[in-house]
Short mmCIF file of C-alpha atoms in Angstrom, two decimals:
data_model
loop_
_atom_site.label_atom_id
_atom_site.label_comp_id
_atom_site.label_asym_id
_atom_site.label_seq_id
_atom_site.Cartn_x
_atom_site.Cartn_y
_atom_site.Cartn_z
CA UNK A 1 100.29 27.38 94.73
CA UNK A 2 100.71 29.84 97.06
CA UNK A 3 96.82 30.47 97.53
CA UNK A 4 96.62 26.29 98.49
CA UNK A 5 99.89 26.18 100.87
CA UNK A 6 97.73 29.25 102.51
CA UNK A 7 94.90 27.21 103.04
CA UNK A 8 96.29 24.05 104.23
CA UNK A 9 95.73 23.32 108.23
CA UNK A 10 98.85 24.80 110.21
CA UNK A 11 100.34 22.24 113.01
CA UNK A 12 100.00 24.12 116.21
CA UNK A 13 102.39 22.48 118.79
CA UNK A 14 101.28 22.82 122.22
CA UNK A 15 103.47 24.25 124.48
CA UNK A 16 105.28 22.46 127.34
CA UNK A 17 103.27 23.85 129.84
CA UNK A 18 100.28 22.75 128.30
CA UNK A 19 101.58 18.98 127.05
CA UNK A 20 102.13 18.71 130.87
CA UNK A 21 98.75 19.73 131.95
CA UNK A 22 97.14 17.37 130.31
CA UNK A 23 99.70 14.16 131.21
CA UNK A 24 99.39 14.85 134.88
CA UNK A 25 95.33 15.08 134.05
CA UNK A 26 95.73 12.15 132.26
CA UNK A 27 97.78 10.21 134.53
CA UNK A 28 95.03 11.09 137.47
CA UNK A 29 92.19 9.98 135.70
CA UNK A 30 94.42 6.53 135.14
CA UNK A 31 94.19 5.98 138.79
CA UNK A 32 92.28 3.59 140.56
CA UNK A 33 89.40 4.58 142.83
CA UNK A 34 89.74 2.88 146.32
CA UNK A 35 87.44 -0.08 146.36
CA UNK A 36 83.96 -0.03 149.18
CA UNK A 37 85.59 -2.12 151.95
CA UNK A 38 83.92 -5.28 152.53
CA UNK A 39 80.80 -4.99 155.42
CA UNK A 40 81.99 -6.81 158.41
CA UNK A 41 80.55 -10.30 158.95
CA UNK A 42 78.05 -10.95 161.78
CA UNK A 43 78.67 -13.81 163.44
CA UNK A 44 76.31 -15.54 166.26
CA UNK A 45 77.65 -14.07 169.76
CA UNK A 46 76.71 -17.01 172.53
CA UNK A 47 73.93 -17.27 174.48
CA UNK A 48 74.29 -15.13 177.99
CA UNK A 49 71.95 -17.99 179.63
CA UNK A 50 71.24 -21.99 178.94
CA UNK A 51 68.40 -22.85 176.85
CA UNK A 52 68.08 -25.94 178.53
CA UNK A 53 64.85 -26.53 180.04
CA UNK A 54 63.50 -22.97 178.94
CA UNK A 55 60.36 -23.38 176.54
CA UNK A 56 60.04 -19.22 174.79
CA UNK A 57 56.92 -19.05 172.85
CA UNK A 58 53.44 -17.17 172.32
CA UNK A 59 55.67 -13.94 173.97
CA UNK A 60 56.40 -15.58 177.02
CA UNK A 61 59.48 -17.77 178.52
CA UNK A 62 58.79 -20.35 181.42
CA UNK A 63 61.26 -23.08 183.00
CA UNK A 64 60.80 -26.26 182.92
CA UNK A 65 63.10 -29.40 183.77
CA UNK A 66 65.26 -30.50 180.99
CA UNK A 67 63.82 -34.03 179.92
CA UNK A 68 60.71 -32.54 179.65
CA UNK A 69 58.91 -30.56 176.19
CA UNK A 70 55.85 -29.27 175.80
CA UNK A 71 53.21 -29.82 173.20
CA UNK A 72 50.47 -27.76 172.30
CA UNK A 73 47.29 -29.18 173.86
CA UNK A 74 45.10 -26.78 172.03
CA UNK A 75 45.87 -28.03 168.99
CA UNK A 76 45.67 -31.27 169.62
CA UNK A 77 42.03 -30.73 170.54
CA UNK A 78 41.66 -28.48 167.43
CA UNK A 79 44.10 -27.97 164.54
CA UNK A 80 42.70 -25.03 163.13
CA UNK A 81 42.86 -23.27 167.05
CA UNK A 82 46.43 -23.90 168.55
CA UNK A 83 47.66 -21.59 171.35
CA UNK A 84 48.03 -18.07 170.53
CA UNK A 85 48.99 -14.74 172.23
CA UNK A 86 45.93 -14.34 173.90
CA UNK A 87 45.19 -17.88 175.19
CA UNK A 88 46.80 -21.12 175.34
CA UNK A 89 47.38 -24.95 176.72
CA UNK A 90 50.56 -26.77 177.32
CA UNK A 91 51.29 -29.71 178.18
CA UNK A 92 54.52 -31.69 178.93
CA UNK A 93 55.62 -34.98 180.93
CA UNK A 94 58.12 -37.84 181.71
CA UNK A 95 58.03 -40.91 183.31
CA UNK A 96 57.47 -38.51 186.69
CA UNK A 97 56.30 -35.60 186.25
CA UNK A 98 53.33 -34.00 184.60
CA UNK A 99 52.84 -30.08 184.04
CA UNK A 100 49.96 -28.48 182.52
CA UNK A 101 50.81 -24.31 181.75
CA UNK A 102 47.16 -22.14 180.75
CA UNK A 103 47.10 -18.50 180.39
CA UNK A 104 44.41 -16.04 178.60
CA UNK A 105 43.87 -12.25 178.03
CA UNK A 106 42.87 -11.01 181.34
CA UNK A 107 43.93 -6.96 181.06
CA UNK A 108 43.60 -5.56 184.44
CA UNK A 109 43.31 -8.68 186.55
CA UNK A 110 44.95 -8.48 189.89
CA UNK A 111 44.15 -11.69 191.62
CA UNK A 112 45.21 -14.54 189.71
CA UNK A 113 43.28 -16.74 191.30
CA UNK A 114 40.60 -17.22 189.07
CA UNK A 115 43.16 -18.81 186.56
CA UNK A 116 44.13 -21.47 189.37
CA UNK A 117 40.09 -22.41 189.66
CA UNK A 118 40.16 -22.63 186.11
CA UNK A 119 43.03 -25.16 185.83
CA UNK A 120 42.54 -27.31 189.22
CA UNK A 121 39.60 -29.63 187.76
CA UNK A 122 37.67 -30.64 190.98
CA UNK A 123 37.08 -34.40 190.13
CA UNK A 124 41.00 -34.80 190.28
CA UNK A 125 42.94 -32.39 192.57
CA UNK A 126 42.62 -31.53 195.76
CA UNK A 127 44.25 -28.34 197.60
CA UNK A 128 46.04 -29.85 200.28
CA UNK A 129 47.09 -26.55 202.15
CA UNK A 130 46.19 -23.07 202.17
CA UNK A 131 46.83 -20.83 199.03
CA UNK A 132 50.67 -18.84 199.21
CA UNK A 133 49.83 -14.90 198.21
CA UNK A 134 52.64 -13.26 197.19
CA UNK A 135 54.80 -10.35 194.94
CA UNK A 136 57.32 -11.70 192.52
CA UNK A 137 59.61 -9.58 190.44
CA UNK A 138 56.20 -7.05 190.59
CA UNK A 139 53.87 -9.84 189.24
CA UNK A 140 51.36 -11.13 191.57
CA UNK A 141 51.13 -15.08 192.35
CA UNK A 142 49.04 -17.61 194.08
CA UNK A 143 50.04 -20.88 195.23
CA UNK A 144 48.97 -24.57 196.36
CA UNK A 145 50.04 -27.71 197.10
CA UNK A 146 47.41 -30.02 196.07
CA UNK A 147 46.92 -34.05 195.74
CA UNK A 148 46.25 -35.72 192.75
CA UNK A 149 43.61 -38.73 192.04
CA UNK A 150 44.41 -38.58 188.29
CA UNK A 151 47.53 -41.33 188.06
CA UNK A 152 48.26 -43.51 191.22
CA UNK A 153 51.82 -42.99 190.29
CA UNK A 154 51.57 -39.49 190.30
CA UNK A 155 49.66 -38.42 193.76
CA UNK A 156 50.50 -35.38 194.81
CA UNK A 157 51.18 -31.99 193.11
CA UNK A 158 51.40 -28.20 193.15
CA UNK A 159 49.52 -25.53 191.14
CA UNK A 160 50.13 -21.85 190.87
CA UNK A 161 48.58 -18.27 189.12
CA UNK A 162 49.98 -15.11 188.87
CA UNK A 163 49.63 -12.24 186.13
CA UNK A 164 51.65 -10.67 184.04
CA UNK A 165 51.48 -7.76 181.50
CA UNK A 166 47.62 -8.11 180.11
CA UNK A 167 47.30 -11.70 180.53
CA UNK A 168 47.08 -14.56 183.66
CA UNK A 169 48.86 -17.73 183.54
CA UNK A 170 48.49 -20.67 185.48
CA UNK A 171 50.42 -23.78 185.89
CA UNK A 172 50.27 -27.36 187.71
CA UNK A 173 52.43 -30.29 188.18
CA UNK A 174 51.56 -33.82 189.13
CA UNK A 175 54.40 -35.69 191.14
CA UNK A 176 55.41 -38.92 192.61
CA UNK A 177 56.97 -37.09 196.02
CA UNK A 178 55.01 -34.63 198.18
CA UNK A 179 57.80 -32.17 198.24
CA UNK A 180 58.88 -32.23 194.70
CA UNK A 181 56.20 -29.90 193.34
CA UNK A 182 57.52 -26.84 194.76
CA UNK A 183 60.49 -26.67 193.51
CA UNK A 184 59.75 -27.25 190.01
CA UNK A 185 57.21 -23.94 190.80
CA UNK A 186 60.03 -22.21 191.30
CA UNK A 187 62.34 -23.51 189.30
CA UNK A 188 59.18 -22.47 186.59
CA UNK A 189 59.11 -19.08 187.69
CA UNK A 190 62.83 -18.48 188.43
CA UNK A 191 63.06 -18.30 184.59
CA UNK A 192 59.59 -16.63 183.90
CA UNK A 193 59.58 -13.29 181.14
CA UNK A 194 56.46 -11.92 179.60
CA UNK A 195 56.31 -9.80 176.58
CA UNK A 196 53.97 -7.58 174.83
#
């Protein structure tokens, strides 16, 4: 008997110090782990200018009046070609105004007007004054009030070029008042950006 009560597993109890160790360990392993705060939530911030009467596409922004859209007269003409980055047609009207927007890859062009030739078609319009040369916001631009045998509602007119970046643009409006054109020129260009 005494050989088996001298075999038989002795209780060790642990100390204090130890039973104390391993509660506090215990206990701190029990705690929760601060949870990831949540991202923050974008939300929209407004606009710092109207998008009324502002048409932004093919890398470039242009003004236009606000009852009017434009339409993609390339690809009208030919679905599988619409307007693209390096050349384009536009179109857009209302009951009084018609404007035609062109542009093309022209890298190192200085004098736009080559683009104005190419968009005044010369068994319509008519230059009616002499062509306004001049530096806006660094981007050269030609201008020209012209008349217009292409609607008898819509008689006289304005067309301008200028170019900007790698490309030239042109533009031209048909109206039922002489002095209307200009302004919507400017208007146009007021609001003008070009990208690469």
């Amino acid at each position: 008997m005494l050989l088996l009560a001298a075999c038989s597993p002795k209780t060790v109890t642990p100390s204090p110090q130890s039973q104390i160790q391993q509660a506090v360990a215990a206990t701190l392993a029990a705690i929760p782990t601060s949870t990831r705060p949540v991202p923050p939530t974008p939300y929209p911030t407004s606009t710092p200018f109207s998008l009324a009467g502002l048409f932004c596409e093919y890398q470039f922004c242009i003004g236009h009046p606000i009852d009017i859209s434009f339409f993609d007269v390339s690809a009208q003409r030919n679905p599988a070609a619409p307007s693209a980055y390096s050349q384009g047609f536009l179109a857009g009207l209302n009951g009084n105004i018609f404007i035609q927007v062109i542009w093309q890859i022209a890298p190192g062009a200085g004098d736009p007007k080559f683009m104005l030739d190419t968009l005044l078609d010369d068994a319509v319009d008519t230059p009616s004054g002499n062509n306004e040369v001049f530096l806006l916001r660094g981007m050269n631009v030609v201008y020209t009030d012209i008349t217009a045998a292409a609607s008898p509602a819509l008689p006289y007119g304005g067309a301008g070029a200028w170019t900007c970046k790698d490309r030239a643009f042109a533009w031209k409006v048909y109206t039922p008042q002489a002095d209307g054109a200009r302004g919507l020129f400017d208007e146009a260009m007021s609001r003008f950006t070009c990208g690469q």
